[in-house]
CSV table of C-alpha atoms and ligand atoms in Angstrom, one decimal:
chain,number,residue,atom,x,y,z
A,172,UNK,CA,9.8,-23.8,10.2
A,173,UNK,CA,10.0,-21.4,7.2
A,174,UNK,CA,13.3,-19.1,7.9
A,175,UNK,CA,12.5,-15.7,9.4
A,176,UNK,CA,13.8,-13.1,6.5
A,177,UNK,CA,15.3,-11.7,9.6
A,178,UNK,CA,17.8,-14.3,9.4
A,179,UNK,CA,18.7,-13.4,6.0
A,180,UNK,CA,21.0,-11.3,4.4
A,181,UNK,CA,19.1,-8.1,3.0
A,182,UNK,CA,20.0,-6.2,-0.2
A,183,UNK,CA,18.2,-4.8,-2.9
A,184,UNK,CA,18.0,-7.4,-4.7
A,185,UNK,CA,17.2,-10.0,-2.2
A,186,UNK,CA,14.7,-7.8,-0.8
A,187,UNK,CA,12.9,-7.6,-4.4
A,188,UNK,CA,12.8,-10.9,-4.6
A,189,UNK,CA,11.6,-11.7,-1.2
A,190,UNK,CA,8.6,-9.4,-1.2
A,191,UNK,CA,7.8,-10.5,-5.2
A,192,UNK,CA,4.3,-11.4,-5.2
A,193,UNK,CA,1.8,-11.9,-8.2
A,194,UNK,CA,-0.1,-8.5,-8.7
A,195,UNK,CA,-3.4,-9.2,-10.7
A,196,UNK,CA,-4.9,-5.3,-10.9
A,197,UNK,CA,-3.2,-2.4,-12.2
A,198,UNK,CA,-3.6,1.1,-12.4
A,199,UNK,CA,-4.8,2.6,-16.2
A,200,UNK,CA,-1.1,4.1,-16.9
A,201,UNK,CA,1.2,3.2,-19.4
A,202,UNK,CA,4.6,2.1,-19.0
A,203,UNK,CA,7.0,4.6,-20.6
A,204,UNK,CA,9.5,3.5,-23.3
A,205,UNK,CA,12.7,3.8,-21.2
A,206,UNK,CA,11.6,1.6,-19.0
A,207,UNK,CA,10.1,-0.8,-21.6
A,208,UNK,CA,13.5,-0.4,-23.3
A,209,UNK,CA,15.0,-1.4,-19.6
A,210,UNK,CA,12.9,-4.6,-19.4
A,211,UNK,CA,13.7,-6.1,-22.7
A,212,UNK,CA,17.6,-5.1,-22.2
A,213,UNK,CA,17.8,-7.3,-19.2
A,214,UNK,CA,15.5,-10.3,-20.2
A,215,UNK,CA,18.0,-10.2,-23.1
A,216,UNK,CA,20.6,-10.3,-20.4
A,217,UNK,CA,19.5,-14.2,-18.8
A,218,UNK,CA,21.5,-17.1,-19.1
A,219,UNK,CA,21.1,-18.7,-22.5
A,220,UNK,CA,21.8,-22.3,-22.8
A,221,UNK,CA,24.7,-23.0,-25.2
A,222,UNK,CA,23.9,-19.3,-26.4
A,223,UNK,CA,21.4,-20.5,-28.6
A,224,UNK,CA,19.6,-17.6,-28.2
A,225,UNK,CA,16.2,-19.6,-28.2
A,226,UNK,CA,13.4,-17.6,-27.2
A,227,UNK,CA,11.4,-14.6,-28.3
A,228,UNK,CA,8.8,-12.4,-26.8
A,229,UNK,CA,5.5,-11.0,-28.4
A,230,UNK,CA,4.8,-7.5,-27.2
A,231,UNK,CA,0.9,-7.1,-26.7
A,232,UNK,CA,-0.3,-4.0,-27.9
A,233,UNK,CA,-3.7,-3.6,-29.5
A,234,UNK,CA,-6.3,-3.8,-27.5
A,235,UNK,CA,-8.6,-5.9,-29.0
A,236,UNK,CA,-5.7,-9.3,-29.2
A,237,UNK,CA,-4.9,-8.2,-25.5
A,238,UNK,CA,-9.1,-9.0,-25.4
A,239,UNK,CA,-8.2,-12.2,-26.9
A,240,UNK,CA,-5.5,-12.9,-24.8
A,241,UNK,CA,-7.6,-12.5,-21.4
A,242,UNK,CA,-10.2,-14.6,-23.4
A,243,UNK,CA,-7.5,-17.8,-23.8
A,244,UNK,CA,-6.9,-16.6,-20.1
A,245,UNK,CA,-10.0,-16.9,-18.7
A,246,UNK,CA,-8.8,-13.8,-16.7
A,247,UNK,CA,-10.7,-10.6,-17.7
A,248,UNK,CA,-7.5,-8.3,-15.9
A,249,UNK,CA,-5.1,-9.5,-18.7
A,250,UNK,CA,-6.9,-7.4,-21.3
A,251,UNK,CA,-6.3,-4.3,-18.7
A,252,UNK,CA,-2.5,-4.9,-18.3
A,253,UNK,CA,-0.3,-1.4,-19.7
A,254,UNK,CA,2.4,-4.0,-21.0
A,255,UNK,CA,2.2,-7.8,-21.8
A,256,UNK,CA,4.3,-10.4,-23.3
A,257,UNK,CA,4.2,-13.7,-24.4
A,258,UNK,CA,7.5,-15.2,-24.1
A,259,UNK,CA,8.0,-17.7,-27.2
A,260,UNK,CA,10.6,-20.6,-27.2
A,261,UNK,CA,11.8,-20.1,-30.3
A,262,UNK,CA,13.9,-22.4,-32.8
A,263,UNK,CA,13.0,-20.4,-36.1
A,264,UNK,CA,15.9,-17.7,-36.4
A,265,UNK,CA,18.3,-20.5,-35.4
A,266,UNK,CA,16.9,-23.1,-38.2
A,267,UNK,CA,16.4,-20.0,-41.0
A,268,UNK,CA,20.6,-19.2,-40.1
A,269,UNK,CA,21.7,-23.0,-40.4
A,270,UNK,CA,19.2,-23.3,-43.8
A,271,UNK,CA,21.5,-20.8,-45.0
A,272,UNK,CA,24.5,-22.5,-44.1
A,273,UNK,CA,23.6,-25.1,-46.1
A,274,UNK,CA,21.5,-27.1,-43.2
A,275,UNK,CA,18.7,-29.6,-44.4
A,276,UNK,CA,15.9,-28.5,-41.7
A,277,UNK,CA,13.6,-31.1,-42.9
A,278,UNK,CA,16.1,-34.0,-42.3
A,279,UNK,CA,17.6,-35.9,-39.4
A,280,UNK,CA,20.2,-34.2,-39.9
A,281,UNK,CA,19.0,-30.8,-38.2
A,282,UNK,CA,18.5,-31.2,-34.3
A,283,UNK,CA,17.1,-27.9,-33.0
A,284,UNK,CA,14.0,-29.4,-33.3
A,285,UNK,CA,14.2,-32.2,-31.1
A,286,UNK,CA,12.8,-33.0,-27.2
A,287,UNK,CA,16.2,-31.6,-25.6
A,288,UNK,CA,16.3,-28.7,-27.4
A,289,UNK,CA,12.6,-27.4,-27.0
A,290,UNK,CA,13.6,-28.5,-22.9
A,291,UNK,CA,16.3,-26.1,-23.7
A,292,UNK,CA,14.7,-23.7,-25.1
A,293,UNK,CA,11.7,-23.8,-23.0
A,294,UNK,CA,14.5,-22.6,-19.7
A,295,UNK,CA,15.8,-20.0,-21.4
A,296,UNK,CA,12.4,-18.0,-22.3
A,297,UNK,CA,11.2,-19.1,-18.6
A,298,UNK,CA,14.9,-17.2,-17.6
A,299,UNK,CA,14.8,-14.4,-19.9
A,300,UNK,CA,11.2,-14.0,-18.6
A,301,UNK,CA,12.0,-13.7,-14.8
A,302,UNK,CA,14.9,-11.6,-15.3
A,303,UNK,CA,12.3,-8.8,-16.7
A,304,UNK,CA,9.6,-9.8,-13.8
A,305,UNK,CA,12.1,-9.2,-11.1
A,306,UNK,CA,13.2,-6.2,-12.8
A,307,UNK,CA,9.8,-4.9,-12.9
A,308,UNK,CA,9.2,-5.3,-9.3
A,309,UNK,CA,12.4,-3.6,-8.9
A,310,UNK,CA,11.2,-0.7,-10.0
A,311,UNK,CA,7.6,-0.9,-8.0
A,312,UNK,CA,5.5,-2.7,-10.9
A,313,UNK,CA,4.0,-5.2,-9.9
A,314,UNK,CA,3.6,-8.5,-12.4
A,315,UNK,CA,1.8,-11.8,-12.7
A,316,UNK,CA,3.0,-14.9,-15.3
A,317,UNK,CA,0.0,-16.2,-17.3
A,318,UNK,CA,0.6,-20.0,-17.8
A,319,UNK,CA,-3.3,-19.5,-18.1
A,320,UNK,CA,-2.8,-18.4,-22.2
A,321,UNK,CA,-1.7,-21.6,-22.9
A,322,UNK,CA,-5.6,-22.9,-22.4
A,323,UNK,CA,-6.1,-22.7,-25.8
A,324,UNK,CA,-2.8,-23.1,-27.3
A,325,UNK,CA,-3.9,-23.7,-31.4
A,326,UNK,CA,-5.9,-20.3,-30.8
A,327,UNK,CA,-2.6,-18.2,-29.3
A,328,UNK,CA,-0.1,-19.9,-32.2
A,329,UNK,CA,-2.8,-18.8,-34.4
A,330,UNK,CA,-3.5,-15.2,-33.1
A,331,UNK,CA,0.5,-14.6,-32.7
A,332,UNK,CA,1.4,-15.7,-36.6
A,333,UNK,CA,3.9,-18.2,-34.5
A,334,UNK,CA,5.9,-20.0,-37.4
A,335,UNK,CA,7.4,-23.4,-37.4
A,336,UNK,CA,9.8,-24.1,-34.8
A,337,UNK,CA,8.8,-21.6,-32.2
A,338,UNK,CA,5.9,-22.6,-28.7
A,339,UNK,CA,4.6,-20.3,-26.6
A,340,UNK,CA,6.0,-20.7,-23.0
A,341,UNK,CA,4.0,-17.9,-20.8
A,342,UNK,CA,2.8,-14.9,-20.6
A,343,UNK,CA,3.6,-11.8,-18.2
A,344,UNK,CA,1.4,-9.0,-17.5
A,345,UNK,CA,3.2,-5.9,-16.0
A,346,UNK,CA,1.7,-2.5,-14.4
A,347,UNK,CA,1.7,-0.4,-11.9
A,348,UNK,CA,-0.1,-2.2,-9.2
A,349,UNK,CA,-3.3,-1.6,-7.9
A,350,UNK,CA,-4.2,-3.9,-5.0
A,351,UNK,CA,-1.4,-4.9,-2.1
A,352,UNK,CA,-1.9,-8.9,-1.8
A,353,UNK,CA,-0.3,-10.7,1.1
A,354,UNK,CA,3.1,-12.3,0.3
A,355,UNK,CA,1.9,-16.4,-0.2
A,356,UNK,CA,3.4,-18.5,2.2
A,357,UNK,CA,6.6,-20.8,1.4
A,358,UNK,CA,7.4,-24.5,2.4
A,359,UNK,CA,9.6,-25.1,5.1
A,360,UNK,CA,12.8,-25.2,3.2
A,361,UNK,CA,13.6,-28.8,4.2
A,362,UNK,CA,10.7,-30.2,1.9
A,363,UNK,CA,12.8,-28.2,-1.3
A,364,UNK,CA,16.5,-28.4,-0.5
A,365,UNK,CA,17.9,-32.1,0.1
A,366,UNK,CA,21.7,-32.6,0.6
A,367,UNK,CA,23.5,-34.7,-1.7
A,368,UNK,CA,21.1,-37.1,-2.8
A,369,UNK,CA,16.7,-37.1,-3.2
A,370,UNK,CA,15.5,-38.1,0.4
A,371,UNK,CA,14.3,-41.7,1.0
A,372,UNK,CA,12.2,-41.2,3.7
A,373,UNK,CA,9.0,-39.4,2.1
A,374,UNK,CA,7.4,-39.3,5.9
A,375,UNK,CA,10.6,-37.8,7.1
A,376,UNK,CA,10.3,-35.1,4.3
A,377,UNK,CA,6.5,-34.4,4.3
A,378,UNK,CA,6.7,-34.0,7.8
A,379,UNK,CA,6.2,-30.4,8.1
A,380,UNK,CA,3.4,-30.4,5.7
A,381,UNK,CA,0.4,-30.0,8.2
A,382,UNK,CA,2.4,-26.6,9.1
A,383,UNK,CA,2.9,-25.9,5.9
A,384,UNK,CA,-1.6,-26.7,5.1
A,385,UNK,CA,-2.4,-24.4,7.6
A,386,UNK,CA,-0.5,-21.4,7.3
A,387,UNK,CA,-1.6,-21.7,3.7
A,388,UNK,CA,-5.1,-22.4,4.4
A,389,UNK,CA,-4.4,-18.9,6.7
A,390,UNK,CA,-3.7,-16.7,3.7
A,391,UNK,CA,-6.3,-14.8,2.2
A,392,UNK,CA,-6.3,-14.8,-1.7
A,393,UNK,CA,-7.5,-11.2,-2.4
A,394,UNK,CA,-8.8,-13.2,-5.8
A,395,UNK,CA,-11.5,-15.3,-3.9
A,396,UNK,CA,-11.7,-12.8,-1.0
A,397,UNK,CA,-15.1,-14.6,0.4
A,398,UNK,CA,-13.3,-17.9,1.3
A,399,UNK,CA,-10.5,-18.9,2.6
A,400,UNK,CA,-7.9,-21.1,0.7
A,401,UNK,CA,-7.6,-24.4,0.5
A,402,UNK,CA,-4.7,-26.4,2.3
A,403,UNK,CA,-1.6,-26.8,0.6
A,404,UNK,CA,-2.5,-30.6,0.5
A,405,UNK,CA,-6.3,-30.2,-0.9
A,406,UNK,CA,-4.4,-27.8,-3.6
A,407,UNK,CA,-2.3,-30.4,-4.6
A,408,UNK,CA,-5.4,-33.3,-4.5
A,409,UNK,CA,-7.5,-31.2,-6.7
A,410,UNK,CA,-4.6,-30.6,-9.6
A,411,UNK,CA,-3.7,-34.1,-9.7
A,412,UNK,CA,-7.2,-35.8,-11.0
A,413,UNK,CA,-7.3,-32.2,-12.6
A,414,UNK,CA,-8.8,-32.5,-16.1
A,415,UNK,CA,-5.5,-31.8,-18.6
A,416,UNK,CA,-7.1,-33.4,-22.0
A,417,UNK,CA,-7.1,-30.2,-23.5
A,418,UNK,CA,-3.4,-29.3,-22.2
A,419,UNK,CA,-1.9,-31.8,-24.1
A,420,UNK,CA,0.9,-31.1,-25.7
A,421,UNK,CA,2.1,-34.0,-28.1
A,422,UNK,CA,-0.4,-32.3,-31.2
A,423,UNK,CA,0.6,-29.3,-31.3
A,424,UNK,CA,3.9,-28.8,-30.5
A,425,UNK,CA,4.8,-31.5,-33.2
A,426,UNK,CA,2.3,-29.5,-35.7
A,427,UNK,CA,4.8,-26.5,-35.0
A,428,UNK,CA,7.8,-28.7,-36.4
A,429,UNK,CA,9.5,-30.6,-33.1
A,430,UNK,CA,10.7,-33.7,-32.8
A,431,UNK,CA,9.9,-34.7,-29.2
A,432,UNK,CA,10.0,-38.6,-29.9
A,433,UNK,CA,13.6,-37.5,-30.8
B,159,LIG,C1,4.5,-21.0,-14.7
B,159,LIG,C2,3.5,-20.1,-14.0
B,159,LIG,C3,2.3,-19.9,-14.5
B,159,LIG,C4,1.3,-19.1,-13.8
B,159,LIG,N1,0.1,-18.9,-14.4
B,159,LIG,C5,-0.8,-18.1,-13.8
B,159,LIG,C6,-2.0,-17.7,-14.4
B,159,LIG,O1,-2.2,-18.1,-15.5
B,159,LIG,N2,-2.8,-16.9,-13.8
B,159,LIG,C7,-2.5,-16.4,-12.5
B,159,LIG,O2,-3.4,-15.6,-12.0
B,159,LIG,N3,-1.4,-16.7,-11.9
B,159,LIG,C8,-0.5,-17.5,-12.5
B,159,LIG,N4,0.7,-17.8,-11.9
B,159,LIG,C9,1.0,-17.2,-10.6
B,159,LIG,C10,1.0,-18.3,-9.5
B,159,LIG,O3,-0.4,-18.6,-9.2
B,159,LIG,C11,1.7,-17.7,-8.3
B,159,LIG,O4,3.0,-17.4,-8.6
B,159,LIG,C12,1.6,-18.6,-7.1
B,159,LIG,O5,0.3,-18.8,-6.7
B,159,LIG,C13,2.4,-18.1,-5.9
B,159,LIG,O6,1.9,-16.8,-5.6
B,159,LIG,P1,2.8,-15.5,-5.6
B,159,LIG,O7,3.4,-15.3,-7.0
B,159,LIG,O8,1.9,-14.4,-5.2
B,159,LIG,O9,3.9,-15.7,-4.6
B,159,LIG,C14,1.7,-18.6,-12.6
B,159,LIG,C15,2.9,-18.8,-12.0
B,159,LIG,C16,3.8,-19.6,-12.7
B,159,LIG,C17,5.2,-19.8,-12.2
């Protein structure tokens, strides 16, 4: 059911994207600056809604936060990555250049920091962020995003000096790879693409799932190498009774200034 990339049009580009797959070890060498310089041009290069211009990154650097980082992780490879970012949804610029023009951030009045414009800002840094991941593979790194930082998020705001208006969105960890992983399996596109309007008929729509379970049952994870992976549909039974109480998110992104009730 999945489309043969034979059926595809090959370029470049597409090809990059096609083969991208997370790369979790990486060989001890730096990255040089021109291509560091190369990475941060074209993240700066995504889409930004409305131009807001609404998201940083945080260049990690020293070796002992990179420590910290793979601590919040729970992934010891993080503190081995040559270059990694957090990518930062970021409001604080913005707010600083409308305090100046004459802007009271602290009233209703100012709207940056409300639910549509974290949403908002939230894309862009998640857009800015693949346009330096596919980049990177471009060029033969390989790179994984670290939603895992985000496990202790008061720790990371803390460690990163992130002021008001600003949430951390992901991290990316970028290197020259140093294992070959197995591309991951895709769902049949039916069960992601719909025509027009969202499919009533869920049976209809699921019904390629038990393809879908085993060929990613079939895929070996090079990260739990001694068993095989669960079914797509075990996956997805696990994470939903998963245990989230300490992902909420209500606490601290209102303790770095948002409004989401607004
Ligand atoms: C938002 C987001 C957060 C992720 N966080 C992590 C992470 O913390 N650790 C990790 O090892 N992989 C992480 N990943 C990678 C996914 O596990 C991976 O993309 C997915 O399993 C598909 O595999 P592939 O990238 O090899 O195709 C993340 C991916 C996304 C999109």
């Amino acid at each position: 059911m999945t489309t043969a990339s034979t059926d595809l049009i090959h370029n470049d580009t597409i090809d990059t994207l096609l083969n991208r797959r997370s790369i979790r070890a990486f060989k001890p060498e730096p990255i040089d600056e021109r291509t560091v310089a190369t990475l941060e041009t074209v993240a700066q290069h995504a889409a930004s809604s409305q131009f807001l211009n609404d998201w940083s990154a945080i260049r990690i650097t020293d070796p002992a936060l990179k420590q910290k980082m793979a601590e919040y992780g729970h992934q010891p490879y993080i503190a081995t990555a040559p270059l990694l970012y957090v990518f930062v949804l970021d409001e604080h610029p913005n707010a600083a250049i409308a305090k100046a023009k004459g802007i009271d951030t602290d009233s209703d009045e100012f709207t940056l920091k409300t639910s549509y414009r974290f949403a908002q800002a939230q894309n862009d840094a998640v857009l800015a962020l693949h346009a330096m991941e596919t980049a990177a593979f471009s060029l033969g790194l390989g790179c994984v995003i670290l939603g895992s930082l985000l496990n202790d998020v008061d720790g990371l705001i803390d460690s990163l000096n992130l002021p008001e208006y600003t949430y951390p969105v992901l991290g990316l960890a970028i290197g020259k790879p140093d294992q070959e992983p197995a591309l991951k399996p895709r769902m049949p596109r039916s069960m992601q693409f719909f025509e027009n309007a969202y499919p009533s008929d869920d049976e209809a729509t699921l019904e390629p799932l038990a393809e879908f379970d085993e060929a990613v049952h079939e895929y070996y994870d090079l990260r739990h190498a001694d068993r095989p992976v669960d079914a797509f549909s075990d996956q997805i039974a696990k994470n939903a009774t998963a245990d989230m109480a300490g992902h909420a998110m209500a606490k601290p992104v209102a303790a770095q200034g948002f409004r989401l009730d607004r």
